[in-house]
PDB file of C-alpha atoms in Angstrom:
ATOM      1  CA  UNK A  62      -0.291  -0.114  -0.049  1.00  0.00           C
ATOM      2  CA  UNK A  63       3.047   2.220   1.039  1.00  0.00           C
ATOM      3  CA  UNK A  64       4.314   1.703  -2.289  1.00  0.00           C
ATOM      4  CA  UNK A  65       0.926   2.577  -4.172  1.00  0.00           C
ATOM      5  CA  UNK A  66       0.824   5.942  -2.325  1.00  0.00           C
ATOM      6  CA  UNK A  67       4.271   6.880  -3.382  1.00  0.00           C
ATOM      7  CA  UNK A  68       3.658   5.977  -6.572  1.00  0.00           C
ATOM      8  CA  UNK A  69       0.147   8.337  -6.835  1.00  0.00           C
ATOM      9  CA  UNK A  70       2.235  11.113  -5.154  1.00  0.00           C
ATOM     10  CA  UNK A  71       5.119  10.961  -7.309  1.00  0.00           C
ATOM     11  CA  UNK A  72       3.452  10.695 -10.951  1.00  0.00           C
ATOM     12  CA  UNK A  73       0.903  13.179  -9.714  1.00  0.00           C
ATOM     13  CA  UNK A  74       3.938  15.455  -9.409  1.00  0.00           C
ATOM     14  CA  UNK A  75       5.251  14.429 -12.134  1.00  0.00           C
ATOM     15  CA  UNK A  76       2.377  15.200 -14.178  1.00  0.00           C
ATOM     16  CA  UNK A  77       1.955  18.572 -12.324  1.00  0.00           C
ATOM     17  CA  UNK A  78       5.573  19.847 -12.982  1.00  0.00           C
ATOM     18  CA  UNK A  79       5.603  18.841 -16.909  1.00  0.00           C
ATOM     19  CA  UNK A  80       2.176  20.016 -17.797  1.00  0.00           C
ATOM     20  CA  UNK A  81       3.089  23.901 -16.383  1.00  0.00           C
ATOM     21  CA  UNK A  82       5.404  23.877 -19.640  1.00  0.00           C
ATOM     22  CA  UNK A  83       1.979  23.749 -21.539  1.00  0.00           C
ATOM     23  CA  UNK A  84      -0.254  26.091 -19.821  1.00  0.00           C
ATOM     24  CA  UNK A  85       0.624  29.504 -21.586  1.00  0.00           C
ATOM     25  CA  UNK A  86      -0.320  32.494 -19.729  1.00  0.00           C
ATOM     26  CA  UNK A  87      -0.471  35.485 -22.181  1.00  0.00           C
ATOM     27  CA  UNK A  88       1.276  39.061 -20.828  1.00  0.00           C
ATOM     28  CA  UNK A  89      -0.921  41.842 -20.794  1.00  0.00           C
ATOM     29  CA  UNK A  90       0.838  45.244 -22.937  1.00  0.00           C
ATOM     30  CA  UNK A  91      -0.934  48.598 -23.730  1.00  0.00           C
ATOM     31  CA  UNK A  92      -3.461  47.937 -21.584  1.00  0.00           C
ATOM     32  CA  UNK A  93      -3.008  49.992 -18.020  1.00  0.00           C
ATOM     33  CA  UNK A  94      -5.155  52.372 -15.566  1.00  0.00           C
ATOM     34  CA  UNK A  95      -4.721  56.109 -14.704  1.00  0.00           C
ATOM     35  CA  UNK A  96      -6.008  57.668 -12.298  1.00  0.00           C
ATOM     36  CA  UNK A  97      -6.943  61.587 -13.587  1.00  0.00           C
ATOM     37  CA  UNK A  98      -8.230  64.300 -11.364  1.00  0.00           C
ATOM     38  CA  UNK A  99     -11.434  66.083 -13.055  1.00  0.00           C
ATOM     39  CA  UNK A 100     -13.743  68.547 -11.562  1.00  0.00           C
ATOM     40  CA  UNK A 101     -16.986  67.092 -10.385  1.00  0.00           C
ATOM     41  CA  UNK A 102     -20.298  69.512 -10.151  1.00  0.00           C
ATOM     42  CA  UNK A 103     -21.932  67.020  -7.656  1.00  0.00           C
ATOM     43  CA  UNK A 104     -19.028  67.426  -5.064  1.00  0.00           C
ATOM     44  CA  UNK A 105     -17.781  70.978  -5.954  1.00  0.00           C
ATOM     45  CA  UNK A 106     -14.199  70.351  -5.906  1.00  0.00           C
ATOM     46  CA  UNK A 107     -11.429  68.104  -8.133  1.00  0.00           C
ATOM     47  CA  UNK A 108     -11.809  64.271  -7.762  1.00  0.00           C
ATOM     48  CA  UNK A 109      -9.979  61.519  -9.089  1.00  0.00           C
ATOM     49  CA  UNK A 110     -11.522  58.697 -11.712  1.00  0.00           C
ATOM     50  CA  UNK A 111      -9.697  55.703 -12.574  1.00  0.00           C
ATOM     51  CA  UNK A 112      -9.878  54.647 -16.426  1.00  0.00           C
ATOM     52  CA  UNK A 113      -9.085  51.891 -18.331  1.00  0.00           C
ATOM     53  CA  UNK A 114      -6.461  52.455 -21.128  1.00  0.00           C
ATOM     54  CA  UNK A 115      -6.534  50.252 -24.352  1.00  0.00           C
ATOM     55  CA  UNK A 116      -3.849  51.527 -26.200  1.00  0.00           C
ATOM     56  CA  UNK A 117      -3.095  48.106 -28.205  1.00  0.00           C
ATOM     57  CA  UNK A 118      -4.348  47.516 -31.818  1.00  0.00           C
ATOM     58  CA  UNK A 119      -7.086  45.262 -30.621  1.00  0.00           C
ATOM     59  CA  UNK A 120     -10.470  45.391 -29.190  1.00  0.00           C
ATOM     60  CA  UNK A 121     -10.882  44.132 -25.850  1.00  0.00           C
ATOM     61  CA  UNK A 122     -13.937  42.003 -25.347  1.00  0.00           C
ATOM     62  CA  UNK A 123     -16.279  40.734 -22.101  1.00  0.00           C
ATOM     63  CA  UNK A 124     -14.126  42.692 -20.268  1.00  0.00           C
ATOM     64  CA  UNK A 125     -14.263  42.450 -15.846  1.00  0.00           C
ATOM     65  CA  UNK A 126     -12.613  44.524 -13.242  1.00  0.00           C
ATOM     66  CA  UNK A 127     -13.022  44.491  -9.572  1.00  0.00           C
ATOM     67  CA  UNK A 128     -11.843  47.155  -7.624  1.00  0.00           C
ATOM     68  CA  UNK A 129     -10.811  46.840  -4.116  1.00  0.00           C
ATOM     69  CA  UNK A 130      -9.102  49.279  -1.417  1.00  0.00           C
ATOM     70  CA  UNK A 131      -6.768  47.950   1.620  1.00  0.00           C
ATOM     71  CA  UNK A 132      -4.280  48.991   3.936  1.00  0.00           C
ATOM     72  CA  UNK A 133      -3.663  49.855   7.068  1.00  0.00           C
ATOM     73  CA  UNK A 134      -4.518  53.227   8.695  1.00  0.00           C
ATOM     74  CA  UNK A 135      -3.711  54.269  12.537  1.00  0.00           C
ATOM     75  CA  UNK A 136      -2.661  50.838  13.517  1.00  0.00           C
ATOM     76  CA  UNK A 137      -5.407  49.308  11.763  1.00  0.00           C
ATOM     77  CA  UNK A 138      -6.400  47.342   8.914  1.00  0.00           C
ATOM     78  CA  UNK A 139      -8.862  49.010   6.444  1.00  0.00           C
ATOM     79  CA  UNK A 140     -10.517  47.119   3.418  1.00  0.00           C
ATOM     80  CA  UNK A 141     -13.152  48.213   0.943  1.00  0.00           C
ATOM     81  CA  UNK A 142     -15.970  46.109  -0.735  1.00  0.00           C
ATOM     82  CA  UNK A 143     -15.674  44.797  -3.599  1.00  0.00           C
ATOM     83  CA  UNK A 144     -16.543  46.729  -6.647  1.00  0.00           C
ATOM     84  CA  UNK A 145     -17.839  44.817  -9.967  1.00  0.00           C
ATOM     85  CA  UNK A 146     -17.674  46.762 -13.481  1.00  0.00           C
ATOM     86  CA  UNK A 147     -18.393  45.177 -16.812  1.00  0.00           C
ATOM     87  CA  UNK A 148     -17.796  46.544 -20.028  1.00  0.00           C
ATOM     88  CA  UNK A 149     -19.137  44.192 -23.549  1.00  0.00           C
ATOM     89  CA  UNK A 150     -16.704  45.952 -25.359  1.00  0.00           C
ATOM     90  CA  UNK A 151     -13.491  48.442 -25.782  1.00  0.00           C
ATOM     91  CA  UNK A 152     -12.325  49.296 -28.617  1.00  0.00           C
ATOM     92  CA  UNK A 153      -9.028  49.604 -29.896  1.00  0.00           C
ATOM     93  CA  UNK A 154      -6.714  53.013 -28.814  1.00  0.00           C
ATOM     94  CA  UNK A 155     -10.135  54.177 -26.405  1.00  0.00           C
ATOM     95  CA  UNK A 156     -10.755  54.574 -23.014  1.00  0.00           C
ATOM     96  CA  UNK A 157     -13.315  53.787 -20.760  1.00  0.00           C
ATOM     97  CA  UNK A 158     -13.844  55.528 -17.198  1.00  0.00           C
ATOM     98  CA  UNK A 159     -14.093  53.000 -14.278  1.00  0.00           C
ATOM     99  CA  UNK A 160     -15.029  54.306 -10.991  1.00  0.00           C
ATOM    100  CA  UNK A 161     -14.783  57.969  -8.907  1.00  0.00           C
ATOM    101  CA  UNK A 162     -11.458  57.065  -5.909  1.00  0.00           C
ATOM    102  CA  UNK A 163     -12.995  58.895  -2.686  1.00  0.00           C
ATOM    103  CA  UNK A 164     -10.449  60.717  -0.774  1.00  0.00           C
ATOM    104  CA  UNK A 165     -10.379  58.590   1.735  1.00  0.00           C
ATOM    105  CA  UNK A 166      -9.026  55.648  -0.201  1.00  0.00           C
ATOM    106  CA  UNK A 167      -6.366  57.019  -1.330  1.00  0.00           C
ATOM    107  CA  UNK A 168      -4.561  56.418   1.790  1.00  0.00           C
ATOM    108  CA  UNK A 169      -4.942  52.969   0.774  1.00  0.00           C
ATOM    109  CA  UNK A 170      -3.426  50.355  -1.330  1.00  0.00           C
ATOM    110  CA  UNK A 171      -5.831  50.186  -4.367  1.00  0.00           C
ATOM    111  CA  UNK A 172      -6.113  47.236  -6.349  1.00  0.00           C
ATOM    112  CA  UNK A 173      -8.002  46.293  -9.856  1.00  0.00           C
ATOM    113  CA  UNK A 174      -8.110  43.013 -11.179  1.00  0.00           C
ATOM    114  CA  UNK A 175      -9.361  43.323 -15.165  1.00  0.00           C
ATOM    115  CA  UNK A 176     -10.299  40.433 -17.343  1.00  0.00           C
ATOM    116  CA  UNK A 177     -10.637  40.365 -20.773  1.00  0.00           C
ATOM    117  CA  UNK A 178     -10.460  38.818 -24.213  1.00  0.00           C
ATOM    118  CA  UNK A 179      -8.967  39.242 -27.071  1.00  0.00           C
ATOM    119  CA  UNK A 180     -10.211  37.411 -29.859  1.00  0.00           C
ATOM    120  CA  UNK A 181     -10.444  34.174 -27.771  1.00  0.00           C
ATOM    121  CA  UNK A 182      -7.640  34.262 -25.642  1.00  0.00           C
ATOM    122  CA  UNK A 183      -8.126  35.266 -21.873  1.00  0.00           C
ATOM    123  CA  UNK A 184      -5.997  37.777 -20.422  1.00  0.00           C
ATOM    124  CA  UNK A 185      -5.978  38.623 -16.727  1.00  0.00           C
ATOM    125  CA  UNK A 186      -3.840  41.446 -14.648  1.00  0.00           C
ATOM    126  CA  UNK A 187      -3.954  42.813 -11.351  1.00  0.00           C
ATOM    127  CA  UNK A 188      -2.628  46.495 -11.620  1.00  0.00           C
ATOM    128  CA  UNK A 189      -2.132  48.070  -7.627  1.00  0.00           C
ATOM    129  CA  UNK A 190      -2.175  52.140  -7.136  1.00  0.00           C
ATOM    130  CA  UNK A 191       0.096  52.051  -3.906  1.00  0.00           C
ATOM    131  CA  UNK A 192      -1.158  53.925  -0.823  1.00  0.00           C
ATOM    132  CA  UNK A 193      -0.615  58.116  -1.115  1.00  0.00           C
ATOM    133  CA  UNK A 194       0.578  57.442  -4.802  1.00  0.00           C
ATOM    134  CA  UNK A 195      -2.495  58.995  -6.464  1.00  0.00           C
ATOM    135  CA  UNK A 196      -0.918  62.669  -6.308  1.00  0.00           C
ATOM    136  CA  UNK A 197      -0.981  65.752  -8.700  1.00  0.00           C
ATOM    137  CA  UNK A 198       2.972  65.699  -8.016  1.00  0.00           C
ATOM    138  CA  UNK A 199       3.226  61.934  -9.396  1.00  0.00           C
ATOM    139  CA  UNK A 200       1.373  62.771 -12.904  1.00  0.00           C
ATOM    140  CA  UNK A 201       2.479  62.090 -15.984  1.00  0.00           C
ATOM    141  CA  UNK A 202       0.408  62.839 -19.433  1.00  0.00           C
ATOM    142  CA  UNK A 203      -1.569  60.135 -20.181  1.00  0.00           C
ATOM    143  CA  UNK A 204      -1.953  58.391 -23.607  1.00  0.00           C
ATOM    144  CA  UNK A 205      -4.751  58.878 -25.444  1.00  0.00           C
ATOM    145  CA  UNK A 206      -6.434  60.862 -22.963  1.00  0.00           C
ATOM    146  CA  UNK A 207      -3.689  63.568 -23.256  1.00  0.00           C
ATOM    147  CA  UNK A 208      -4.454  64.830 -20.060  1.00  0.00           C
ATOM    148  CA  UNK A 209      -2.289  64.918 -16.657  1.00  0.00           C
ATOM    149  CA  UNK A 210      -2.865  61.374 -14.314  1.00  0.00           C
ATOM    150  CA  UNK A 211      -0.949  58.480 -12.569  1.00  0.00           C
ATOM    151  CA  UNK A 212      -0.353  55.640 -14.557  1.00  0.00           C
ATOM    152  CA  UNK A 213       0.171  52.213 -13.333  1.00  0.00           C
ATOM    153  CA  UNK A 214       1.262  49.229 -16.193  1.00  0.00           C
TER     154      UNK A 214
END
C-alpha cells in the first residue's frame, strides 16, 4: 500500500510539473490604468477617476474589472467592499471610465483585477495604485486622454 501511495504522488507531481510548461499565460501589453483628476459638479471639487486605457491595436471583449482598497490606517487594517464593473467591449486605442476614487481610499492600496478577451484568448492582470501614490505631484501625460494622471502598468 505504501508503494501505491508513493507512486501516485510521484506520478501526480511529475504530471503537474511537466504540464506547467504547456500552460501559456499571455502577457498583457498596452492595456493599463490611469487615475485622472477631474472637476465634479456633484462634489464641487476635483476628484480622482480611474480609467482603463486600451492603447493596443486590438478590441477588448468581455471586460471585467473588480476593485477593492486595503491597507493600514492609524494601526488598524482597513478594507473596502469589492466593486465590479463590466464592459461588453473596449475598442482599440480607446478609454473607459471605471470608477471614482473617494478621498479616504487614496491612503489605501487600490487594487484592480482586469480580465478580458482578445479573440479567443483570455487575459488577466492585477493593477495596484500603492497607498498615497495618487497625488498631483506624481502625474504624467496619459496616452489617448492627453491629460495629466497617475499611470499604473
